[in-house]
Amino acid sequence: MSSGQESVFSEYDSDSSQTSKLLRKFKETPFVPIGMAGFAMVVGYGLYRLKHRGNMKMSLHLIHMRVAAQGFVVGAITCGVLYSMLREHVMKPKE
C-alpha cells in the first residue's frame, strides 16, 4: 500500500465509535437523515390511516402511501444534491 492510501484509512480508523462516524456522516450530508425520518413518518402515517381508510381498497391505499414515501425521499435527495452543489461550487473559498 502506498503512504497516501494508509493516511486515508487511518483517518477512518481514528474514530473508534460507530456513533461518532454516524454523526460525522450526518454533518457531511444532512439531508440523508431528513429523508430517512420523512420516510419513517410517511410509513407511520400510512399505517395509522390504514385503520381509518373507509371504503378505499387496500391496494389503492398502499399505492398512495408508496408514492408519498418515494416522493419525500426523492425530494430529500434532490435537496441534498442542490445543497452539496451550492456548498462546493458557489460558497467554495477562492484558491
mmCIF file of C-alpha atoms in Angstrom:
data_model
loop_
_atom_site.group_PDB
_atom_site.id
_atom_site.type_symbol
_atom_site.label_atom_id
_atom_site.label_comp_id
_atom_site.label_asym_id
_atom_site.label_seq_id
_atom_site.Cartn_x
_atom_site.Cartn_y
_atom_site.Cartn_z
ATOM 1 C CA MET A 1 0.000 0.000 0.000
ATOM 2 C CA SER A 2 1.199 3.481 -0.685
ATOM 3 C CA SER A 3 1.538 6.026 2.084
ATOM 4 C CA GLY A 4 -1.336 8.086 0.610
ATOM 5 C CA GLN A 5 -3.790 5.227 0.975
ATOM 6 C CA GLU A 6 -2.649 4.447 4.505
ATOM 7 C CA SER A 7 -3.382 8.015 5.600
ATOM 8 C CA VAL A 8 -6.921 7.798 4.226
ATOM 9 C CA PHE A 9 -7.585 4.535 6.043
ATOM 10 C CA SER A 10 -6.044 5.778 9.274
ATOM 11 C CA GLU A 11 -8.381 8.790 9.179
ATOM 12 C CA TYR A 12 -11.411 6.495 9.157
ATOM 13 C CA ASP A 13 -9.928 4.183 11.775
ATOM 14 C CA SER A 14 -9.221 7.046 14.188
ATOM 15 C CA ASP A 15 -12.937 7.386 15.017
ATOM 16 C CA SER A 16 -13.432 4.326 17.151
ATOM 17 C CA SER A 17 -17.152 4.502 17.910
ATOM 18 C CA GLN A 18 -19.909 3.965 15.396
ATOM 19 C CA THR A 19 -21.805 6.938 16.816
ATOM 20 C CA SER A 20 -19.029 9.375 16.012
ATOM 21 C CA LYS A 21 -18.775 8.002 12.470
ATOM 22 C CA LEU A 22 -22.536 8.327 12.039
ATOM 23 C CA LEU A 23 -22.563 11.901 13.365
ATOM 24 C CA ARG A 24 -19.706 12.855 11.039
ATOM 25 C CA LYS A 25 -21.571 11.445 8.038
ATOM 26 C CA PHE A 26 -24.754 13.277 9.060
ATOM 27 C CA LYS A 27 -22.791 16.541 9.200
ATOM 28 C CA GLU A 28 -21.380 15.904 5.724
ATOM 29 C CA THR A 29 -24.769 15.002 4.196
ATOM 30 C CA PRO A 30 -27.562 16.468 6.342
ATOM 31 C CA PHE A 31 -30.420 15.549 4.001
ATOM 32 C CA VAL A 32 -29.895 11.793 4.355
ATOM 33 C CA PRO A 33 -31.284 11.630 7.915
ATOM 34 C CA ILE A 34 -34.032 14.074 6.911
ATOM 35 C CA GLY A 35 -35.048 11.731 4.083
ATOM 36 C CA MET A 36 -34.950 8.709 6.365
ATOM 37 C CA ALA A 37 -37.025 10.469 9.026
ATOM 38 C CA GLY A 38 -39.542 11.640 6.434
ATOM 39 C CA PHE A 39 -39.863 8.149 5.032
ATOM 40 C CA ALA A 40 -40.480 6.772 8.521
ATOM 41 C CA MET A 41 -43.107 9.461 9.187
ATOM 42 C CA VAL A 42 -44.950 8.710 5.931
ATOM 43 C CA VAL A 43 -44.935 4.990 6.717
ATOM 44 C CA GLY A 44 -46.190 5.651 10.245
ATOM 45 C CA TYR A 45 -48.939 7.926 8.958
ATOM 46 C CA GLY A 46 -49.872 5.320 6.351
ATOM 47 C CA LEU A 47 -50.186 2.626 8.991
ATOM 48 C CA TYR A 48 -52.328 4.944 11.116
ATOM 49 C CA ARG A 49 -54.576 5.824 8.167
ATOM 50 C CA LEU A 50 -54.837 2.163 7.187
ATOM 51 C CA LYS A 51 -57.201 1.696 10.089
ATOM 52 C CA HIS A 52 -59.450 4.607 9.019
ATOM 53 C CA ARG A 53 -59.388 4.305 5.235
ATOM 54 C CA GLY A 54 -63.155 3.850 4.899
ATOM 55 C CA ASN A 55 -64.251 2.057 1.765
ATOM 56 C CA MET A 56 -60.951 2.667 -0.083
ATOM 57 C CA LYS A 57 -59.378 -0.501 -1.449
ATOM 58 C CA MET A 58 -56.233 -1.745 0.276
ATOM 59 C CA SER A 59 -54.196 -1.727 -2.943
ATOM 60 C CA LEU A 60 -55.111 1.892 -3.696
ATOM 61 C CA HIS A 61 -54.184 2.947 -0.169
ATOM 62 C CA LEU A 62 -50.812 1.182 -0.413
ATOM 63 C CA ILE A 63 -50.103 2.781 -3.802
ATOM 64 C CA HIS A 64 -50.806 6.239 -2.372
ATOM 65 C CA MET A 65 -48.530 5.640 0.594
ATOM 66 C CA ARG A 66 -45.736 4.265 -1.608
ATOM 67 C CA VAL A 67 -45.903 7.309 -3.883
ATOM 68 C CA ALA A 68 -45.865 9.666 -0.879
ATOM 69 C CA ALA A 69 -42.867 7.917 0.697
ATOM 70 C CA GLN A 70 -40.940 7.836 -2.569
ATOM 71 C CA GLY A 71 -41.756 11.472 -3.232
ATOM 72 C CA PHE A 72 -40.411 12.521 0.143
ATOM 73 C CA VAL A 73 -37.189 10.552 -0.329
ATOM 74 C CA VAL A 74 -36.644 11.855 -3.876
ATOM 75 C CA GLY A 75 -37.280 15.396 -2.640
ATOM 76 C CA ALA A 76 -34.740 14.971 0.155
ATOM 77 C CA ILE A 77 -32.174 13.557 -2.282
ATOM 78 C CA THR A 78 -32.755 16.481 -4.655
ATOM 79 C CA CYS A 79 -32.345 18.998 -1.826
ATOM 80 C CA GLY A 80 -29.173 17.205 -0.727
ATOM 81 C CA VAL A 81 -27.677 17.334 -4.208
ATOM 82 C CA LEU A 82 -28.544 21.024 -4.555
ATOM 83 C CA TYR A 83 -27.070 21.721 -1.114
ATOM 84 C CA SER A 84 -23.817 19.941 -1.932
ATOM 85 C CA MET A 85 -23.571 21.730 -5.298
ATOM 86 C CA LEU A 86 -24.148 25.059 -3.564
ATOM 87 C CA ARG A 87 -21.560 24.261 -0.905
ATOM 88 C CA GLU A 88 -18.923 23.032 -3.374
ATOM 89 C CA HIS A 89 -19.360 25.468 -6.262
ATOM 90 C CA VAL A 90 -20.966 28.670 -5.011
ATOM 91 C CA MET A 91 -19.687 29.021 -1.440
ATOM 92 C CA LYS A 92 -16.327 27.462 -2.288
ATOM 93 C CA PRO A 93 -13.454 29.550 -0.914
ATOM 94 C CA LYS A 94 -11.200 31.112 -3.513
ATOM 95 C CA GLU A 95 -7.984 29.162 -4.014
#
